[in-house]
Coordinates of C-alpha atoms in Angstrom, one line a residue:
M1 CA 27.8 168.6 102.1
N2 CA 27.7 171.5 105.0
I3 CA 25.0 173.2 105.4
N4 CA 25.4 176.4 104.6
D5 CA 25.9 174.5 100.7
V6 CA 22.2 173.0 101.4
M7 CA 20.3 176.1 102.8
N8 CA 22.3 177.4 99.1
F9 CA 20.6 175.3 97.1
L10 CA 17.2 175.2 99.4
K11 CA 16.2 178.5 98.9
Q12 CA 18.1 178.9 95.0
Y13 CA 15.9 176.1 94.1
D14 CA 14.1 176.7 90.9
G15 CA 13.5 172.9 89.5
D16 CA 9.2 171.7 89.6
D17 CA 7.9 173.0 92.6
I18 CA 7.7 169.8 94.6
T19 CA 5.5 169.2 97.9
I20 CA 6.6 167.9 101.5
M21 CA 4.4 167.2 104.0
E22 CA 5.9 166.6 107.6
V23 CA 3.8 163.7 110.1
C24 CA 4.8 164.8 113.5
G25 CA 3.7 168.0 116.3
T26 CA 6.9 168.4 116.8
H27 CA 8.6 169.0 113.0
T28 CA 5.0 171.3 113.0
A29 CA 6.4 173.2 116.3
S30 CA 10.7 173.8 114.7
I31 CA 9.3 174.6 111.4
S32 CA 7.4 177.3 112.5
E33 CA 10.1 178.4 115.3
N34 CA 12.7 178.4 112.7
A35 CA 11.0 180.6 109.5
I36 CA 12.1 177.4 107.2
P37 CA 9.5 178.5 105.4
S38 CA 11.4 181.8 104.7
L39 CA 15.0 180.0 104.1
I40 CA 14.0 178.0 101.2
S41 CA 11.8 178.7 97.2
D42 CA 9.3 179.9 97.4
K43 CA 8.8 175.9 94.9
I44 CA 8.9 174.1 98.0
H45 CA 6.2 173.6 99.7
L46 CA 6.5 172.1 103.7
I47 CA 2.4 171.5 104.0
S48 CA 1.3 170.1 108.0
G49 CA -0.2 166.6 108.5
P50 CA -1.7 164.3 110.9
G51 CA 1.6 164.6 113.1
C52 CA 0.1 165.8 116.6
P53 CA -2.2 163.6 118.6
V54 CA -4.3 165.8 119.9
C55 CA -5.1 167.9 116.2
V56 CA -6.1 164.3 115.0
T57 CA -8.5 163.1 118.0
V58 CA -12.1 163.4 117.0
S59 CA -14.6 165.3 119.2
D60 CA -16.6 162.2 120.5
Y61 CA -13.3 161.4 122.9
V62 CA -14.1 164.6 123.9
D63 CA -17.4 163.4 124.9
R64 CA -16.4 160.7 126.7
L65 CA -14.7 162.4 128.8
I66 CA -17.3 165.2 130.2
E67 CA -20.2 162.5 129.9
L68 CA -17.1 160.6 133.3
A69 CA -16.2 163.5 134.8
L70 CA -19.9 164.0 134.7
N71 CA -20.5 161.3 136.4
G72 CA -18.0 162.0 139.2
N73 CA -14.9 160.6 138.0
V74 CA -11.6 162.0 138.5
I75 CA -10.0 162.3 135.0
V76 CA -6.1 163.3 134.6
T77 CA -5.2 164.8 131.7
F78 CA -2.1 166.3 130.1
G79 CA -2.8 169.3 130.0
D80 CA -3.2 170.7 125.9
M81 CA -6.7 168.0 126.1
I82 CA -8.4 170.4 128.6
R83 CA -8.6 172.8 126.0
V84 CA -9.8 170.8 123.3
P85 CA -13.5 171.8 121.9
G86 CA -16.0 168.1 122.0
S87 CA -18.7 168.7 120.0
R88 CA -20.5 171.3 122.8
Q89 CA -17.9 172.0 125.4
A90 CA -14.5 171.1 126.5
L91 CA -13.1 170.1 129.8
A92 CA -11.7 173.5 130.4
D93 CA -15.7 175.1 130.7
I94 CA -16.8 171.8 133.6
K95 CA -13.6 172.3 135.5
A96 CA -15.1 176.0 136.2
Q97 CA -18.5 175.2 137.1
G98 CA -16.8 172.6 139.5
A99 CA -15.6 169.3 137.6
D100 CA -13.2 167.9 138.9
I101 CA -10.2 167.6 136.3
R102 CA -6.4 166.8 136.9
M103 CA -3.1 168.4 134.9
V104 CA -0.7 165.9 135.4
Y105 CA 2.9 165.9 133.9
S106 CA 3.3 161.9 133.7
P107 CA 1.1 158.9 133.6
I108 CA 2.4 157.4 136.5
Q109 CA 2.0 159.4 138.3
T110 CA -2.2 158.8 138.5
I111 CA -1.2 156.1 140.9
E112 CA -0.5 158.1 143.8
L113 CA -3.3 160.1 143.1
A114 CA -5.3 157.5 143.1
K115 CA -4.3 156.0 145.8
A116 CA -4.2 158.8 147.8
E117 CA -8.3 158.2 147.0
P118 CA -8.8 154.7 146.9
D119 CA -12.5 155.8 147.3
R120 CA -13.1 157.7 144.2
S121 CA -13.0 157.1 140.2
F122 CA -9.8 157.6 138.4
V123 CA -10.0 158.2 134.4
F124 CA -6.1 159.4 132.7
A125 CA -6.8 160.4 128.7
A126 CA -4.3 158.3 126.4
V127 CA -3.9 159.9 123.7
G128 CA -1.2 159.4 121.2
F129 CA 0.8 157.8 118.7
E130 CA 3.5 155.0 118.9
T131 CA 6.0 157.7 121.3
T132 CA 3.4 157.5 123.6
T133 CA 1.3 154.6 123.8
P134 CA 5.0 152.1 125.3
I135 CA 4.3 155.1 128.4
Y136 CA 0.2 154.0 129.1
A137 CA 1.1 150.7 128.7
L138 CA 3.6 151.1 131.0
L139 CA 0.9 152.2 133.3
L140 CA -1.7 149.8 132.7
D141 CA 1.7 147.1 133.6
E142 CA 1.5 149.2 136.9
I143 CA -2.0 149.1 137.9
I144 CA -1.7 145.6 137.3
R145 CA 0.6 144.5 139.2
Q146 CA -0.1 146.6 142.5
G147 CA -4.0 145.7 142.1
I148 CA -4.9 148.8 141.8
E149 CA -9.1 148.8 141.0
N150 CA -9.7 152.3 140.7
I151 CA -8.0 153.2 138.1
K152 CA -9.4 153.2 133.7
L153 CA -7.2 154.6 130.9
L154 CA -9.7 156.3 127.9
T155 CA -7.6 155.1 124.9
A156 CA -6.9 157.5 121.4
L157 CA -4.0 155.7 120.7
K158 CA -2.8 155.9 116.5
T159 CA -0.1 154.6 114.5
M160 CA 1.5 156.6 111.8
P161 CA 1.5 153.7 108.5
N162 CA -2.0 153.3 107.4
V163 CA -2.6 157.1 107.9
I164 CA -0.1 157.9 105.8
A165 CA -0.9 155.6 103.0
R166 CA -3.9 157.4 103.5
M167 CA -2.6 160.6 102.9
C168 CA -0.4 158.8 100.1
E169 CA -3.9 158.4 98.2
S170 CA -5.8 162.1 99.1
E171 CA -5.8 164.5 96.5
N172 CA -3.4 166.6 97.6
T173 CA -0.1 166.1 95.3
I174 CA 2.8 164.4 97.9
D175 CA 6.4 164.4 96.5
G176 CA 8.3 163.1 100.0
F177 CA 7.9 163.3 103.7
L178 CA 9.3 164.2 107.2
A179 CA 9.4 160.5 109.3
P180 CA 8.0 161.9 112.2
G181 CA 11.8 161.1 114.7
H182 CA 10.0 160.3 118.1
V183 CA 7.7 158.0 116.3
A184 CA 10.7 156.0 114.7
V185 CA 13.0 156.2 118.0
I186 CA 9.7 152.9 118.4
T187 CA 9.1 151.9 115.4
G188 CA 12.6 152.1 113.8
S189 CA 12.8 153.6 110.6
E190 CA 12.6 150.3 108.2
A191 CA 8.5 150.9 108.9
F192 CA 7.8 153.6 107.1
A193 CA 10.3 151.4 103.7
P194 CA 6.7 149.6 102.8
L195 CA 5.4 152.9 102.3
A196 CA 7.7 154.0 100.2
E197 CA 8.2 151.5 97.8
R198 CA 4.4 152.0 97.0
Y199 CA 4.2 155.0 96.7
N200 CA 7.7 155.7 95.2
L201 CA 8.6 158.6 97.5
P202 CA 11.6 159.2 99.9
F203 CA 10.7 159.3 103.4
A204 CA 13.7 161.4 105.5
V205 CA 14.2 160.2 109.0
S206 CA 14.7 163.9 110.7
G207 CA 15.2 165.1 114.2
F208 CA 14.1 168.5 115.1
E209 CA 17.0 171.2 115.2
A210 CA 16.8 173.3 112.2
E211 CA 20.2 172.9 111.3
E212 CA 18.7 169.4 110.6
I213 CA 15.1 169.2 109.0
L214 CA 16.7 171.4 106.4
A215 CA 19.4 168.0 105.6
S216 CA 16.6 166.6 105.1
I217 CA 14.5 168.6 102.6
Y218 CA 17.3 169.4 101.7
A219 CA 17.7 165.5 101.3
L220 CA 13.7 164.5 99.7
V221 CA 14.3 167.6 96.9
K222 CA 17.5 165.2 96.1
L223 CA 15.1 161.9 96.3
R224 CA 11.9 162.6 94.8
G225 CA 11.0 160.4 92.8
T226 CA 12.4 157.6 94.5
G227 CA 11.2 155.1 96.9
K228 CA 13.8 154.8 99.7
V229 CA 13.9 155.5 103.2
I230 CA 16.5 157.8 104.3
N231 CA 17.5 158.2 108.3
L232 CA 19.0 161.3 109.3
Y233 CA 18.9 160.6 112.9
K234 CA 20.4 158.1 113.7
S235 CA 22.0 159.5 117.6
A236 CA 18.5 158.5 118.3
V237 CA 17.3 155.7 115.2
N238 CA 17.1 152.5 114.8
E239 CA 16.9 150.9 111.4
K240 CA 14.5 148.1 113.1
K241 CA 12.5 148.8 116.0
N242 CA 12.6 148.3 120.0
E243 CA 11.3 145.2 120.6
K244 CA 11.1 145.7 124.2
A245 CA 8.9 149.0 124.1
S246 CA 7.0 146.5 121.3
D247 CA 6.6 143.9 123.9
I248 CA 4.5 146.2 126.6
V249 CA 2.7 147.7 123.7
N250 CA 1.8 143.4 122.0
K251 CA 1.2 142.7 126.0
Y252 CA -1.6 145.1 126.9
L253 CA -3.0 146.5 123.5
E254 CA -3.7 145.7 120.1
P255 CA -4.7 147.3 116.5
Y256 CA -8.1 148.2 116.0
D257 CA -9.7 150.1 113.8
A258 CA -9.3 153.6 115.0
S259 CA -11.2 156.8 114.1
W260 CA -9.0 160.4 113.0
R261 CA -10.4 164.1 112.9
G262 CA -11.3 164.7 108.9
L263 CA -10.6 161.2 108.6
G264 CA -13.4 158.2 109.3
V265 CA -11.8 155.3 110.4
I266 CA -8.6 154.0 109.3
K267 CA -8.3 150.5 109.0
D268 CA -5.9 149.4 111.9
S269 CA -5.0 152.2 112.3
G270 CA -5.5 152.3 116.6
M271 CA -4.4 149.9 118.9
A272 CA -6.9 149.1 122.6
I273 CA -6.5 147.3 125.3
K274 CA -7.0 143.9 124.1
S275 CA -10.9 142.4 125.7
E276 CA -8.7 140.3 128.8
Y277 CA -8.7 144.4 130.0
S278 CA -11.0 145.8 129.4
R279 CA -11.9 146.5 133.5
Y280 CA -9.6 148.8 132.7
D281 CA -11.5 150.3 129.8
A282 CA -13.5 153.3 130.2
G283 CA -15.0 152.7 126.9
S284 CA -12.5 153.4 123.8
R285 CA -13.5 151.4 121.2
E286 CA -17.3 153.4 121.1
L287 CA -15.6 156.2 119.8
V288 CA -16.0 157.6 116.3
N289 CA -18.0 160.0 115.6
D290 CA -16.9 163.7 115.0
Y291 CA -19.0 167.2 115.1
S292 CA -15.6 169.5 114.6
H293 CA -16.8 170.7 111.4
K294 CA -20.0 172.1 112.0
N295 CA -18.7 175.0 114.0
G296 CA -17.2 176.2 110.7
C297 CA -14.0 174.9 111.2
S298 CA -11.5 173.9 109.0
C299 CA -9.5 171.7 111.3
K300 CA -9.9 168.5 108.8
D301 CA -9.1 169.8 105.7
I302 CA -5.9 171.7 107.5
I303 CA -4.3 167.8 109.4
T304 CA -4.9 166.3 105.6
G305 CA -2.4 169.4 104.2
I306 CA -5.2 170.3 101.9
K307 CA -5.5 173.9 102.7
K308 CA -3.5 176.1 104.8
P309 CA -4.5 177.3 108.7
T310 CA -5.4 181.0 107.0
D311 CA -7.3 179.7 104.9
C312 CA -10.1 178.6 107.6
P313 CA -13.4 181.5 107.6
L314 CA -12.0 181.5 111.9
Y315 CA -8.5 181.5 111.8
N316 CA -7.6 184.5 114.1
T317 CA -11.1 185.5 114.6
A318 CA -14.2 183.2 115.9
C319 CA -11.4 181.0 117.0
T320 CA -7.3 181.8 118.8
P321 CA -5.4 180.5 120.8
E322 CA -7.1 182.6 123.3
S323 CA -10.7 181.0 122.2
P324 CA -9.9 178.2 119.9
K325 CA -12.5 176.7 117.6
G326 CA -10.7 174.1 116.4
A327 CA -8.0 171.3 118.4
C328 CA -5.0 172.6 115.9
M329 CA -5.3 175.4 117.6
V330 CA -5.6 174.7 120.7
S331 CA -2.0 172.5 120.9
N332 CA 1.1 173.6 120.6
E333 CA 1.4 171.4 118.6
G334 CA -1.1 172.7 116.4
A335 CA -0.7 173.9 112.8
C336 CA -2.8 176.4 113.5
F337 CA -1.0 177.7 116.6
N338 CA 1.8 177.5 114.8
Y339 CA 1.1 179.8 112.4
I340 CA -0.1 181.9 114.6
T341 CA 2.1 182.9 117.7
N342 CA 5.7 182.6 115.0
N343 CA 3.5 184.0 112.0
R344 CA 4.4 181.3 109.8
K345 CA 3.6 181.6 105.6

């Protein structure tokens, strides 16, 4: 079936209502940028799940970064994390007051920064899913190999399977998942097979172009009610996991019970630095509390698909991309950011 046939089918679909959740921030962005909801039937509902790494990071993590910065450490991070609110402030606030917060495009840049100032302590903010976790493991590997003593990592590294299981058991009625393509490059499409079988739900591993997403939605509609994984991103995703990436991750990191914004602690849903390498950990395992809801933000319901961004009382009033109150409005992978910037309905 060609793409025109796919689009005609999806636009004219008049069967039972069907809800599909994407659990990848890049899919969230692409769906919005390409106005995909306007290309499909009103009976096919697309909702965003916990697929934006910044959005699912608890406020305790931001508070810890702020504490480290105020104690004289140099915080090294990607741009999005600088603006994510903690319980009271964001890194951007204390940067404006003189704290040393540095943005990089690659974690490996931290090594050169630390070498240039050996008398200062550097903390890299390592946030992400299976996609980026191997990069942080490689950073740790290089720090140890070079004997660098003035770098630590503060990690908030999450894994997908157990949080997807939580979504399957939530109050939402989800009929299928757009499986995260970037994650699947590392985990292989087989990572989603146990979930498909357990919950009798279809998973479509999808690329990120509009045609790829539409084809995946079509597949999920056709596969509704069947516990099957279909890989529609074969140019990048194999059935089996990436062994090389898995080996470097397992050398330095281990599963632990991670805390998610709006979801609490989920068993074995994160990766933390092993105890034998704890000297390189800036206190990651203790970060469990989340206070983001106290300002009236509905982020915890938005990242689980219970509410749309427009249901939040702060949306596009007190909370905007220029002045975000919640993490979902900060990242270009966040649902709220994409609703506003792309006028998604």
